[in-house]
Coordinates of C-alpha atoms in Angstrom, one line a residue:
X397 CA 111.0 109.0 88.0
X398 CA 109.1 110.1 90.9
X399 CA 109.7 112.8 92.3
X400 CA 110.8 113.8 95.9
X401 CA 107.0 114.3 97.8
X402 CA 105.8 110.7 96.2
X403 CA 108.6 109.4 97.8
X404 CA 107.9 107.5 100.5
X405 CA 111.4 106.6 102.0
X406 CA 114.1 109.1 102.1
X407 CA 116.9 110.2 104.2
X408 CA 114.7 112.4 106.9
X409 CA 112.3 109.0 106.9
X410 CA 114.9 106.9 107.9
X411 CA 116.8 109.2 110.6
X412 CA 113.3 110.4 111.9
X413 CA 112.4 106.8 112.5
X414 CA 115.5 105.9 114.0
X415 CA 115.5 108.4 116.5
X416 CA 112.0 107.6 117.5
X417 CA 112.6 103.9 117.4
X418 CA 115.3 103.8 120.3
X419 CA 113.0 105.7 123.0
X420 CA 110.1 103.4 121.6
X421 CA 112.3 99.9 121.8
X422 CA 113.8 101.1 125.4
X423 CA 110.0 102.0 126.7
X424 CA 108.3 98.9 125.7
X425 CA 111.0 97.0 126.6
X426 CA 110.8 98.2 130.5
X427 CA 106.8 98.1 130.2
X428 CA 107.0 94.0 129.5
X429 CA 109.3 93.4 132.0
X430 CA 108.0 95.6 134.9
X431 CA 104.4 95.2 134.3
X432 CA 103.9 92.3 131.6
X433 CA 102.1 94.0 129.7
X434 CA 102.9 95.5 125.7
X435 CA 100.2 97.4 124.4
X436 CA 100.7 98.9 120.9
X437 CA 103.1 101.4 120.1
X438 CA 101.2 102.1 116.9
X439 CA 99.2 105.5 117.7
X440 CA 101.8 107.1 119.7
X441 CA 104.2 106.6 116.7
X442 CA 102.2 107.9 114.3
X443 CA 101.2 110.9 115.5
X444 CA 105.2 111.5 116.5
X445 CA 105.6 110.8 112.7
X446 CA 103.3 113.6 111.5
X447 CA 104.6 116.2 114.0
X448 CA 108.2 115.4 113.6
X449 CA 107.6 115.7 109.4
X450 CA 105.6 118.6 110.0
X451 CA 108.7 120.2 111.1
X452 CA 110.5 120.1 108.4
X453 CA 107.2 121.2 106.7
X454 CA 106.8 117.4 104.8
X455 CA 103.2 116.8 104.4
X456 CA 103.4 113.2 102.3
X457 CA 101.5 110.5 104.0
X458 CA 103.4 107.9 102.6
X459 CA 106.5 109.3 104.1
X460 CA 104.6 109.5 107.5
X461 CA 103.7 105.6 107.0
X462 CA 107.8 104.5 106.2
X463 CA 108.4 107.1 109.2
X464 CA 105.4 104.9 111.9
X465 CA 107.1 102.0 110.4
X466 CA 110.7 102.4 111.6
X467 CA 109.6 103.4 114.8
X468 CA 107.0 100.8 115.8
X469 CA 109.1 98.1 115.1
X470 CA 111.1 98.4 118.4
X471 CA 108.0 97.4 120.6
X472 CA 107.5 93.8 119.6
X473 CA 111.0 93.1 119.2
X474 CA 111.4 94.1 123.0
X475 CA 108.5 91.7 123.6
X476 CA 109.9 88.8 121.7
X477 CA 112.9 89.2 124.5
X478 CA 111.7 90.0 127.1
X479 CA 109.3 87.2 126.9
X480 CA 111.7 84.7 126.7
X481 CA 115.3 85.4 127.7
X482 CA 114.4 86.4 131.2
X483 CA 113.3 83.1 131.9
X484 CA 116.8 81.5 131.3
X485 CA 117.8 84.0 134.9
X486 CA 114.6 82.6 136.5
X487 CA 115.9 79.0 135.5
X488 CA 119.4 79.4 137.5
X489 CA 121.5 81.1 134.8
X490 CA 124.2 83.3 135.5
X491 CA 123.9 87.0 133.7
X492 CA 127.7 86.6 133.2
X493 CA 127.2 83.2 131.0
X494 CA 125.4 85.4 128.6
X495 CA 127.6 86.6 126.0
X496 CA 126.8 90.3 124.6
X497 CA 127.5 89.9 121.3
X498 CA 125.7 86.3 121.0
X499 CA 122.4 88.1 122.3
X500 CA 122.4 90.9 119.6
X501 CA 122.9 88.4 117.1
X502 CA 120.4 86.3 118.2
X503 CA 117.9 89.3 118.8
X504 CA 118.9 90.7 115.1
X505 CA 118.2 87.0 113.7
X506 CA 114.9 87.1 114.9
X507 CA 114.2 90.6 114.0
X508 CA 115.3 89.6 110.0
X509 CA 113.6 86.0 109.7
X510 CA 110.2 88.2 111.0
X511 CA 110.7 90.8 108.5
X512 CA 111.6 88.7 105.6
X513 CA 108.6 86.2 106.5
X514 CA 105.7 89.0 106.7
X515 CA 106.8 90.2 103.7
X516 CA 106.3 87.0 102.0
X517 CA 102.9 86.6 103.3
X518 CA 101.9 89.8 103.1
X519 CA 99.9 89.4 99.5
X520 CA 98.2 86.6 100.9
X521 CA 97.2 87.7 104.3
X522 CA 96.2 91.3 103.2
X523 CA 95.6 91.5 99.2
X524 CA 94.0 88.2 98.8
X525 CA 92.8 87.2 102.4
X526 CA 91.7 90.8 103.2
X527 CA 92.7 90.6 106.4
X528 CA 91.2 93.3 108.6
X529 CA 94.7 94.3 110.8
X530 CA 92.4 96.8 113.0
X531 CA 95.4 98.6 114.4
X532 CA 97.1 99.0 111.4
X533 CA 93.9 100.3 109.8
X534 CA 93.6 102.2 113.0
X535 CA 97.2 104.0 112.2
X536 CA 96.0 104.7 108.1
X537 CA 93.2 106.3 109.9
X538 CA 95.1 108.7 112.2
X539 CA 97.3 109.7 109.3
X540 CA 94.6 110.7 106.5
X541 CA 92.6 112.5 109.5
X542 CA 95.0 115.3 109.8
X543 CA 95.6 115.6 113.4
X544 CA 97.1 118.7 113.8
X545 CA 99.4 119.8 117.1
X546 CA 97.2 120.0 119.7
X547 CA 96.9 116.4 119.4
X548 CA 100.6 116.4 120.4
X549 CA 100.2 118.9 123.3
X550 CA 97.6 116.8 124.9
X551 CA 99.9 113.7 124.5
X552 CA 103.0 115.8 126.0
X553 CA 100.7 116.7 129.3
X554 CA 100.4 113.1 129.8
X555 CA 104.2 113.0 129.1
X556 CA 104.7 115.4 131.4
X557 CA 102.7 114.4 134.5
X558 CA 103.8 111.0 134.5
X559 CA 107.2 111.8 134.2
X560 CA 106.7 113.8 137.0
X561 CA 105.4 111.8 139.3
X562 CA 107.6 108.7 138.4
X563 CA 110.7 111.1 139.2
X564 CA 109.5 111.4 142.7
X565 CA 108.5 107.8 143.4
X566 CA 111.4 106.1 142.2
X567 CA 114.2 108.9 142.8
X568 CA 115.5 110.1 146.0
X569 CA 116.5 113.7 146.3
X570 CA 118.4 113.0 150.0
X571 CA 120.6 110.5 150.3
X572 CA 119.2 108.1 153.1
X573 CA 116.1 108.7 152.7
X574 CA 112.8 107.8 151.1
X575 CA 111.9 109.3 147.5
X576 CA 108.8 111.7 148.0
X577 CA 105.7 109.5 146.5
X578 CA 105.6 105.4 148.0
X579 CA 105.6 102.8 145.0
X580 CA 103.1 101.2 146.2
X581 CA 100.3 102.8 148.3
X582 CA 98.3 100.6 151.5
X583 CA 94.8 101.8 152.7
X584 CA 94.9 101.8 156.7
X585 CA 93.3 98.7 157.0
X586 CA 95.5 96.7 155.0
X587 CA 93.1 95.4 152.6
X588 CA 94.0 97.3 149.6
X589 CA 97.2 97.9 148.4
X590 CA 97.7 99.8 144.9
X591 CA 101.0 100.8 142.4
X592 CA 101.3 104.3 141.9
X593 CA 101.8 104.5 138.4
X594 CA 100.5 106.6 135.8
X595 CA 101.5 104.1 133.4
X596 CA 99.3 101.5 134.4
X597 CA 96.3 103.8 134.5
X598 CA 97.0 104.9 130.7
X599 CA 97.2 101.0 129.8
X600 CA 94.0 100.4 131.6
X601 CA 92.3 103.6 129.7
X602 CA 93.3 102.1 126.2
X603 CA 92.0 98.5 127.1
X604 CA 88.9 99.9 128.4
X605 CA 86.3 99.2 130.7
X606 CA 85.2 95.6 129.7
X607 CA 88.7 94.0 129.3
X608 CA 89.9 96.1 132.7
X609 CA 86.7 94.8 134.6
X610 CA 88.0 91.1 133.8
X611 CA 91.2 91.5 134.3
X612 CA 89.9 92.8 137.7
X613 CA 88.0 89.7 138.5
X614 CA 90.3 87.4 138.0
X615 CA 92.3 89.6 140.5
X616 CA 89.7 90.1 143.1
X617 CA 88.9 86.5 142.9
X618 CA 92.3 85.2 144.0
X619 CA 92.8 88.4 146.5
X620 CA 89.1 88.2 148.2
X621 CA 88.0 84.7 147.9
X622 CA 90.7 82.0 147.1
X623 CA 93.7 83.8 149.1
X624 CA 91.6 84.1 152.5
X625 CA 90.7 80.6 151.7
X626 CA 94.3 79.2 151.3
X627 CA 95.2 80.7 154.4
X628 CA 92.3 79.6 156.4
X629 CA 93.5 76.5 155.4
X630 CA 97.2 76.9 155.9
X631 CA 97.9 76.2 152.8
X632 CA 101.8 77.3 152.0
X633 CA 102.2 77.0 148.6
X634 CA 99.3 78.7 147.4
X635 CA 101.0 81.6 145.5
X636 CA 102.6 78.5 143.1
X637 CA 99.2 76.9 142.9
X638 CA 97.9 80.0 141.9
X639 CA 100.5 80.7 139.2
X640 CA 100.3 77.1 138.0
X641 CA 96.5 77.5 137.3
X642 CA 96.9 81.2 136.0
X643 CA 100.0 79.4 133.6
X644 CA 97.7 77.1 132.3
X645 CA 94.9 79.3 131.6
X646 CA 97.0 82.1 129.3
X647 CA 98.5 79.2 127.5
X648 CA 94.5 77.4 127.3
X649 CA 93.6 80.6 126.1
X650 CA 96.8 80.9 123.0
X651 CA 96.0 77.7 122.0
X652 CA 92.1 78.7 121.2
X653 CA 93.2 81.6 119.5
X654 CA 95.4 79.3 117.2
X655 CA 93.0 77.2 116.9
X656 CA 90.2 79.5 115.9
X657 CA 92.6 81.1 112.9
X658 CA 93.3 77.6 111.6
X659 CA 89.7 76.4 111.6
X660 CA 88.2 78.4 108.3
X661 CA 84.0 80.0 109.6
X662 CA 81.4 78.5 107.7
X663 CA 81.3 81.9 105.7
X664 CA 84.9 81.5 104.5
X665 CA 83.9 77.6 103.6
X666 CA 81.3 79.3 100.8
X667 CA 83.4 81.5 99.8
X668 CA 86.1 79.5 99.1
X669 CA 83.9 77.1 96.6
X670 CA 83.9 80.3 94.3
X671 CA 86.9 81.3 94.5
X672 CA 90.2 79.8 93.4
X673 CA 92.6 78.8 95.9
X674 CA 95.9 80.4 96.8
X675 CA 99.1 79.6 98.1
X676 CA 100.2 81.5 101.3
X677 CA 103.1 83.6 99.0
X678 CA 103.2 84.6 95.3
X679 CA 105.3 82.8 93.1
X680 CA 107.8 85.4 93.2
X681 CA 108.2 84.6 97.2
X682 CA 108.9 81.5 96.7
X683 CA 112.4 81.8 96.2
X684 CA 113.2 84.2 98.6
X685 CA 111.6 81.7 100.9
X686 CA 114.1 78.9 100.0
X687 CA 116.8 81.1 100.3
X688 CA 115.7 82.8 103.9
X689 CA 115.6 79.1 105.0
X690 CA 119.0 77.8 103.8
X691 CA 120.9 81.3 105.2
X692 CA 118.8 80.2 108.5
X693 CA 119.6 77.2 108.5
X694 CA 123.8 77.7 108.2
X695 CA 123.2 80.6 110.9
X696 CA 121.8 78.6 113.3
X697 CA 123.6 75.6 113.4
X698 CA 126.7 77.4 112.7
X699 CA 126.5 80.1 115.6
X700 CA 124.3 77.7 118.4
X701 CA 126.3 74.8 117.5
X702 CA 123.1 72.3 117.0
X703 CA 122.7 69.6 115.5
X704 CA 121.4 70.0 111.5
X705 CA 118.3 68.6 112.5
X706 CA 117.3 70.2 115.3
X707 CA 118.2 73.7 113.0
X708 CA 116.0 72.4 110.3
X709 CA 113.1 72.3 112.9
X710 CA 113.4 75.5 114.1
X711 CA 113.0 76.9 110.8
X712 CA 110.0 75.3 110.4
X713 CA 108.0 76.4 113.4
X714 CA 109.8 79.9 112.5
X715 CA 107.6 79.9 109.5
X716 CA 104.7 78.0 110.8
X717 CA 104.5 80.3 113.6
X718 CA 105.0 83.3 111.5
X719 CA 101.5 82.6 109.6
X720 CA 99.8 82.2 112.5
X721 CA 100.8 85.3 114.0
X722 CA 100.1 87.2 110.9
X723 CA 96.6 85.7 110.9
X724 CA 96.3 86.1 114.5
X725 CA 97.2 89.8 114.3
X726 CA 94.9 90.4 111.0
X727 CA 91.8 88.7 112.7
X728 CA 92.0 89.9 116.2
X729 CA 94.8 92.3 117.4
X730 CA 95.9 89.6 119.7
X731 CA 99.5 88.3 118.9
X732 CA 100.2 85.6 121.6
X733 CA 104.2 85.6 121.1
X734 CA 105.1 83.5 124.4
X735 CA 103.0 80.7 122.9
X736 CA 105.3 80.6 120.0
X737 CA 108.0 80.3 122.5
X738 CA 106.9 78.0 124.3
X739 CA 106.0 75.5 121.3
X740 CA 109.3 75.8 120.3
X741 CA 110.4 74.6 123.6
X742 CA 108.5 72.2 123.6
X743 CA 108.9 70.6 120.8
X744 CA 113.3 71.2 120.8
X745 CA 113.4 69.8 124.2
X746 CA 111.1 67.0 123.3
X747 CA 113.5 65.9 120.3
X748 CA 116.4 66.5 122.2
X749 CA 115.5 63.9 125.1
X750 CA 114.6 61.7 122.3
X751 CA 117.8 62.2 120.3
X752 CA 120.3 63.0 122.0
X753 CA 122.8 60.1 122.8
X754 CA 121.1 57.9 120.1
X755 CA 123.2 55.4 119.2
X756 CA 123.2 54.8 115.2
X757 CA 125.3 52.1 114.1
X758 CA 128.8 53.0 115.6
X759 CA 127.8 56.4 116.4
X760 CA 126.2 58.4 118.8
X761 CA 124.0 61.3 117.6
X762 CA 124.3 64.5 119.9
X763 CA 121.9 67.4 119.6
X764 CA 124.5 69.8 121.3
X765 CA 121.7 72.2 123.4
X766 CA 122.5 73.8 126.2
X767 CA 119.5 75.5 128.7
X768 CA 121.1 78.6 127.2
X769 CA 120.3 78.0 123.5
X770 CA 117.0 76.7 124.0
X771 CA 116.0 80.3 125.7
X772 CA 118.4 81.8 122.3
X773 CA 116.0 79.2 119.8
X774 CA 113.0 80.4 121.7
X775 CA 113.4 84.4 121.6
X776 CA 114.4 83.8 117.8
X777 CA 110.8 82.7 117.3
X778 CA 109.0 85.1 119.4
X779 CA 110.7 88.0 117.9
X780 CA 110.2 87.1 114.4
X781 CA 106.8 86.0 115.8
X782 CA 106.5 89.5 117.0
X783 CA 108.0 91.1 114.5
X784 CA 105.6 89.5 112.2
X785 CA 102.9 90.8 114.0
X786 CA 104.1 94.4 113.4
X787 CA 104.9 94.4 110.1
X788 CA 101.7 92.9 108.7
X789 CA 99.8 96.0 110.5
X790 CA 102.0 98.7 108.9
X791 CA 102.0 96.8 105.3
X792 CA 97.9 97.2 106.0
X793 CA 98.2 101.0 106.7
X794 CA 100.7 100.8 103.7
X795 CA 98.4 99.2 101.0
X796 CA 95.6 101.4 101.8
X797 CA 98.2 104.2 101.2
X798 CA 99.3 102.5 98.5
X799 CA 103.2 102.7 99.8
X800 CA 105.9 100.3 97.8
X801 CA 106.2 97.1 100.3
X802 CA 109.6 97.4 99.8
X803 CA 110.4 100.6 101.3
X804 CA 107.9 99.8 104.3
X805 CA 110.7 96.2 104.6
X806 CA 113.3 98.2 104.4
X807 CA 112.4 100.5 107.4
X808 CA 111.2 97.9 109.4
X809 CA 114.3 95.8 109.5
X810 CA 116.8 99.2 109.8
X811 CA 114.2 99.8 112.9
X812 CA 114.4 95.8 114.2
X813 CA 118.5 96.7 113.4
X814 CA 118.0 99.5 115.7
X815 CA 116.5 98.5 118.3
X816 CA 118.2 95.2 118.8
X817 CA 121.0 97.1 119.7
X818 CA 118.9 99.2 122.3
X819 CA 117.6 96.0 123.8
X820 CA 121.1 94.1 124.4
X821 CA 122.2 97.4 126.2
X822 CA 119.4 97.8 128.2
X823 CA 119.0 93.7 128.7
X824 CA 122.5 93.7 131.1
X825 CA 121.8 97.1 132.6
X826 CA 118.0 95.9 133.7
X827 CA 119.5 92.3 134.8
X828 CA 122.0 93.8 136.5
X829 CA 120.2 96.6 138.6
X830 CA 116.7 94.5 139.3
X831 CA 117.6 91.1 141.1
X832 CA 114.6 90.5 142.4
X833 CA 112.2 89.1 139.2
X834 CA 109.3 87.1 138.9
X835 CA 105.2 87.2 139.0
X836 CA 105.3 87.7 143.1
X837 CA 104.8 90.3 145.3
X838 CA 106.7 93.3 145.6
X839 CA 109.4 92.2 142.6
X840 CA 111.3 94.5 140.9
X841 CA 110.6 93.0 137.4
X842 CA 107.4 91.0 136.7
X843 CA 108.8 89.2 133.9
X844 CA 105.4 87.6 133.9
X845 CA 105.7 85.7 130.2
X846 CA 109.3 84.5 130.6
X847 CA 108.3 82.9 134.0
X848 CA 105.6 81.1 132.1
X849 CA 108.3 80.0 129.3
X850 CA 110.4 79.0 132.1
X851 CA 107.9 76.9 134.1
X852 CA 107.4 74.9 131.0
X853 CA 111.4 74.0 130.8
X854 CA 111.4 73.5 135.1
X855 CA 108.4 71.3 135.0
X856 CA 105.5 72.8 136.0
X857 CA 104.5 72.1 139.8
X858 CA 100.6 71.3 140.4
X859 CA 100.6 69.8 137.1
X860 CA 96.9 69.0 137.8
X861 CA 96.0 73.0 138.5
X862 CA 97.6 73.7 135.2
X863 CA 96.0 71.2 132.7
X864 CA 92.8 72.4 134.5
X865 CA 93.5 76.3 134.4
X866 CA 94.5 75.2 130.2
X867 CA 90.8 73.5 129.9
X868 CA 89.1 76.5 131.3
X869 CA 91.4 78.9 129.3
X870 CA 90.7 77.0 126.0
X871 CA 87.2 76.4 126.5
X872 CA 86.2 79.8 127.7
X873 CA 87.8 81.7 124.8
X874 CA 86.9 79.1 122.3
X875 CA 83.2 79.9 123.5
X876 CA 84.3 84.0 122.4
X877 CA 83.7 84.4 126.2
X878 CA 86.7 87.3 126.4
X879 CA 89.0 85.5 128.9
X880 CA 92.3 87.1 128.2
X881 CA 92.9 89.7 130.9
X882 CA 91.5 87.4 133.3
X883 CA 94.1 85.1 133.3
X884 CA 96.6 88.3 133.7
X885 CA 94.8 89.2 136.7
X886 CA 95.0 85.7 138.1
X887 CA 98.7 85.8 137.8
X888 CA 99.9 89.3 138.2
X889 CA 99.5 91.0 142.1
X890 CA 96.7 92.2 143.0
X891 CA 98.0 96.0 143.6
X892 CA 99.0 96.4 140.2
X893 CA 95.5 95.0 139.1
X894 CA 93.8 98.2 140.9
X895 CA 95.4 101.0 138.6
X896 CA 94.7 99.4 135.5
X897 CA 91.0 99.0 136.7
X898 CA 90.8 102.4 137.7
X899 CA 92.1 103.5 134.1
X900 CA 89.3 101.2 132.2
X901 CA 86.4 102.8 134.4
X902 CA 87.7 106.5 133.8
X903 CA 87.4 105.2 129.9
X904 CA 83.8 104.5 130.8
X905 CA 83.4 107.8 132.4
X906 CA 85.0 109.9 129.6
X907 CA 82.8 108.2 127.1
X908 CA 79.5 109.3 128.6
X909 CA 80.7 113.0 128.7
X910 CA 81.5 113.3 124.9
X911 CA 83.6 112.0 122.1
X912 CA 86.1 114.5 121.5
X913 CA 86.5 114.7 125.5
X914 CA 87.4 110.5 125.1
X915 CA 89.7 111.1 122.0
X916 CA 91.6 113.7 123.9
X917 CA 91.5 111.3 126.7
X918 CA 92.8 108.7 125.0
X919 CA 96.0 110.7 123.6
X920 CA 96.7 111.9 127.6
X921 CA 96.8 108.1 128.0
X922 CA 99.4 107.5 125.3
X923 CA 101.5 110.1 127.1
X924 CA 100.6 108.5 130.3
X925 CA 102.4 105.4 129.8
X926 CA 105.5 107.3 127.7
X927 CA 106.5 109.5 130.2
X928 CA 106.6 106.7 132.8
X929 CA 108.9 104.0 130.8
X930 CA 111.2 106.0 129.3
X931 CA 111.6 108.0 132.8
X932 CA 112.2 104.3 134.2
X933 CA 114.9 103.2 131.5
X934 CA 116.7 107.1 132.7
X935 CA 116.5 106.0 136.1
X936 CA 117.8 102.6 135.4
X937 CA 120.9 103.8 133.8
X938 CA 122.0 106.1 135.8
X939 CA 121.7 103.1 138.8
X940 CA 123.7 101.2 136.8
X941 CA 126.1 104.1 136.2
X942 CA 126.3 104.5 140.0
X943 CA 127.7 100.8 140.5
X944 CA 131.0 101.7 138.9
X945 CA 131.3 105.1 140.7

């Protein structure tokens, strides 16, 4: 019997990551949506873990791990949703035809078939593939380095200030009049314009200098060059041009990415000839892998009312999707969820136009979806997508703790539980205080992702612009030329570009003075984008709270 310090999760575990899982879920959730961006949760967690724990004066790492794990898994579910479901508002639905309880459910779906799939490939992926998973080694390496509580003050300073100044952009004190720092901040001449947000400048510190630099050229090239162009030329719909091509090149550059896992390097070739080959579960997964996909199967087309068919498909690229992020996550970091969405899409709108109202015999088959239920099928697979994603990282900072997989699925679904909850509560609050959404200037909500989910559902317009933005997107990044925040700064507006720049070159700057000096810089920038999203989702409900008063 082990006894209580070897345990890894226990009662405190599990209320300790709860509590830190809905702030984490509503955060990340509001970061997507306003900015389109979800960086990791992973550090910030962990560190909340060991100073929480250290409270109650429990020292056990793998307690810490089961603690991170609970906590983290908020973030990716948030992006799994806010990545697709948005897009089903952009399309011409009505808020009102979204029914509350159908949402959770569908969220919560997602959230299981994730946890119950990266579980099953977890032996392959990161005991017999040895997977590298550099941010969960990155979290294993924060917890066995004993960061003690000044690590925590420096990440409540950067709690602090941003809260601070988000509180006096985005509140007004005096009724009637304008709250004390302008969202968005124009030079005198009208050629710069840049967000005020301290949340942007912590995401562009933790990408760093050589992904912020990209990201800014793809920005400066549509704001100094191809803009002044396209109005020199009075051309109108530029703006849609220019979202068409930046469409094309994030999806150009997903595919790649996919591409590159499935494709084995000329070293893994060799190594394969000595080694025997594996399947992608152990033996014992295999039944829980038939069972997950026959309790999906009756859940699906039970609740969406689909056809069995079309239920048995989604299941599929559930699980085929799945792998891929799990690989995609282990090799690079990188898990392109809005890809998965948009395959799925793809491939149930392609069978439904094929299928539906076929005539067999004296029948005629119907496929039964809705624009609705193809938005629910697609943020099923990009949560579990997500989810996937997440959990593979934590089982890596698990094995090398050596931490029971078990207890590290257990937390991670109670966290998914959790925070699918948080989400549907936020989702109608959000939809129902920001009206103006989309990748244009001066929106509310980006919702840059869903819009790209959507396009694909619309038809996309300058079909031309967009199979060439996918060429240069696929091409660039299958040549390892890093491409990604590029794109982003094609598509996103220029003002909120300049922020995120500014926060990559003080990453530069901070390097050259010394290495603690960048650690500590790097925790301030955690706290940086903490203190501004959870400030926002305060703001947002209490606008929401004013509606009914």
């Amino acid at each position: 019997m082990q006894k209580n310090k070897e345990k890894s999760l226990t009662l405190l575990s599990v209320l300790i990551g709860i509590a830190g899982a809905i702030p984490v879920a509503a955060s990340s959730f509001y970061i997507v949506l306003k900015f389109g961006a979800l960086p990791w949760p992973t550090i910030m967690v962990t560190l909340i873990s060991i100073s929480l724990l250290k409270i109650f004066k429990r020292n056990n790492m793998k307690e810490i791990t089961v603690t991170h794990t609970i906590m983290s898994a908020g973030s990716m579910v948030a992006g799994g949703v806010a990545f697709t479901l948005p897009g089903y508002l952009l399309s011409g639905g009505n808020l009102k035809d979204i029914d509350k309880m159908l949402l959770f459910f569908t969220i919560l779906t997602g959230s299981v078939l994730g946890a119950f799939l990266s579980y099953i490939f977890r032996k392959k992926l990161i005991e017999e593939e040895g997977l590298e998973f550099p941010i969960g080694e990155a979290a294993y390496t924060l917890v066995t380095s004993g960061k003690n509580k000044n690590s925590m003050k420096i990440v409540g300073l950067g709690t602090l200030l941003s809260s601070v100044v988000s509180i006096f952009r985005d509140f007004s004190f005096f009724k009637g009049k304008a709250p004390f720092i302008p969202t968005v901040y124009t030079l005198k001449n009208g050629l710069l314009s840049f967000y005020v947000s301290p949340l942007l400048l912590g995401i562009g510190y933790i990408l760093g200098f050589t992904n912020t630099f990209i990201w800014f050229l793809g920005g400066a090239f549509i704001h100094f060059i191809a803009s002044p162009i396209a109005k020199f030329k009075n051309i109108a719909d530029f703006d849609v041009m220019k979202n068409s091509f930046g469409m094309g090149f994030m999806i150009g550059i997903g595919i790649s990415i996919i591409i590159k896992i499935l494709l084995p390097k000329k070293q893994e070739i060799k190594k394969g000839k000595n080694t025997k080959s594996s399947k992608i579960s152990s033996i014992n997964s295999a039944p829980v892998l038939g069972i997950l996909m026959i309790f999906a199967f009756i859940i699906i087309s039970m609740i969406y009312k689909i056809s069995i068919f079309l239920s048995l498909v989604v299941i599929i690229i559930c699980i085929l999707c799945a792998a891929i992020a799990g690989y995609s996550t282990g090799k690079t970091g990188i898990n392109p969820m809005e890809i998965y969405a948009v395959i799925s899409i793809l491939a149930i709108a392609f069978l439904n136009r094929l299928l539906n109202g076929l005539k067999i015999g004296n029948s005629t088959f119907s496929t039964n979806i809705t624009l609705l239920s193809l938005f629910f099928i697609a943020c099923i697979v990009a949560v579990a997508c997500g989810l996937a994603g997440d959990i593979l990282n934590d089982f890596k900072s698990g094995f090398n703790m050596k931490v029971r997989p078990f207890d590290q699925f257990i937390g991670e679904v109670i966290g998914a539980a959790v925070s699918s909850a948080v989400i549907t509560f936020l989702f109608f609050i959000f939809f129902n205080i920001y009206k103006n959404i989309g990748p244009k200037e001066n929106s509310d909500l980006v919702v840059l992702q869903a819009s790209i989910v959507a396009s694909v559902i619309k038809g996309i317009p300058f079909i031309h612009l967009f199979w060439t933005g996918l060429l240069a997107g696929l091409i660039l990044n299958m040549l390892n030329i890093p491409v990604l925040t590029f794109g982003i700064g094609i598509y996103l507006p220029f003002y909120l570009t300049l922020p995120v720049f500014i926060g990559g070159l003080l990453n530069s700057v901070s390097k050259k003075i010394s290495e603690k000096f960048s650690s500590d810089a790097l925790l301030f920038a955690n706290g940086l984008m903490s203190g501004e999203a959870i400030t926002g989702v305060i703001l947002s409900i209490i606008a929401y709270v004013k509606l009914f008063i």
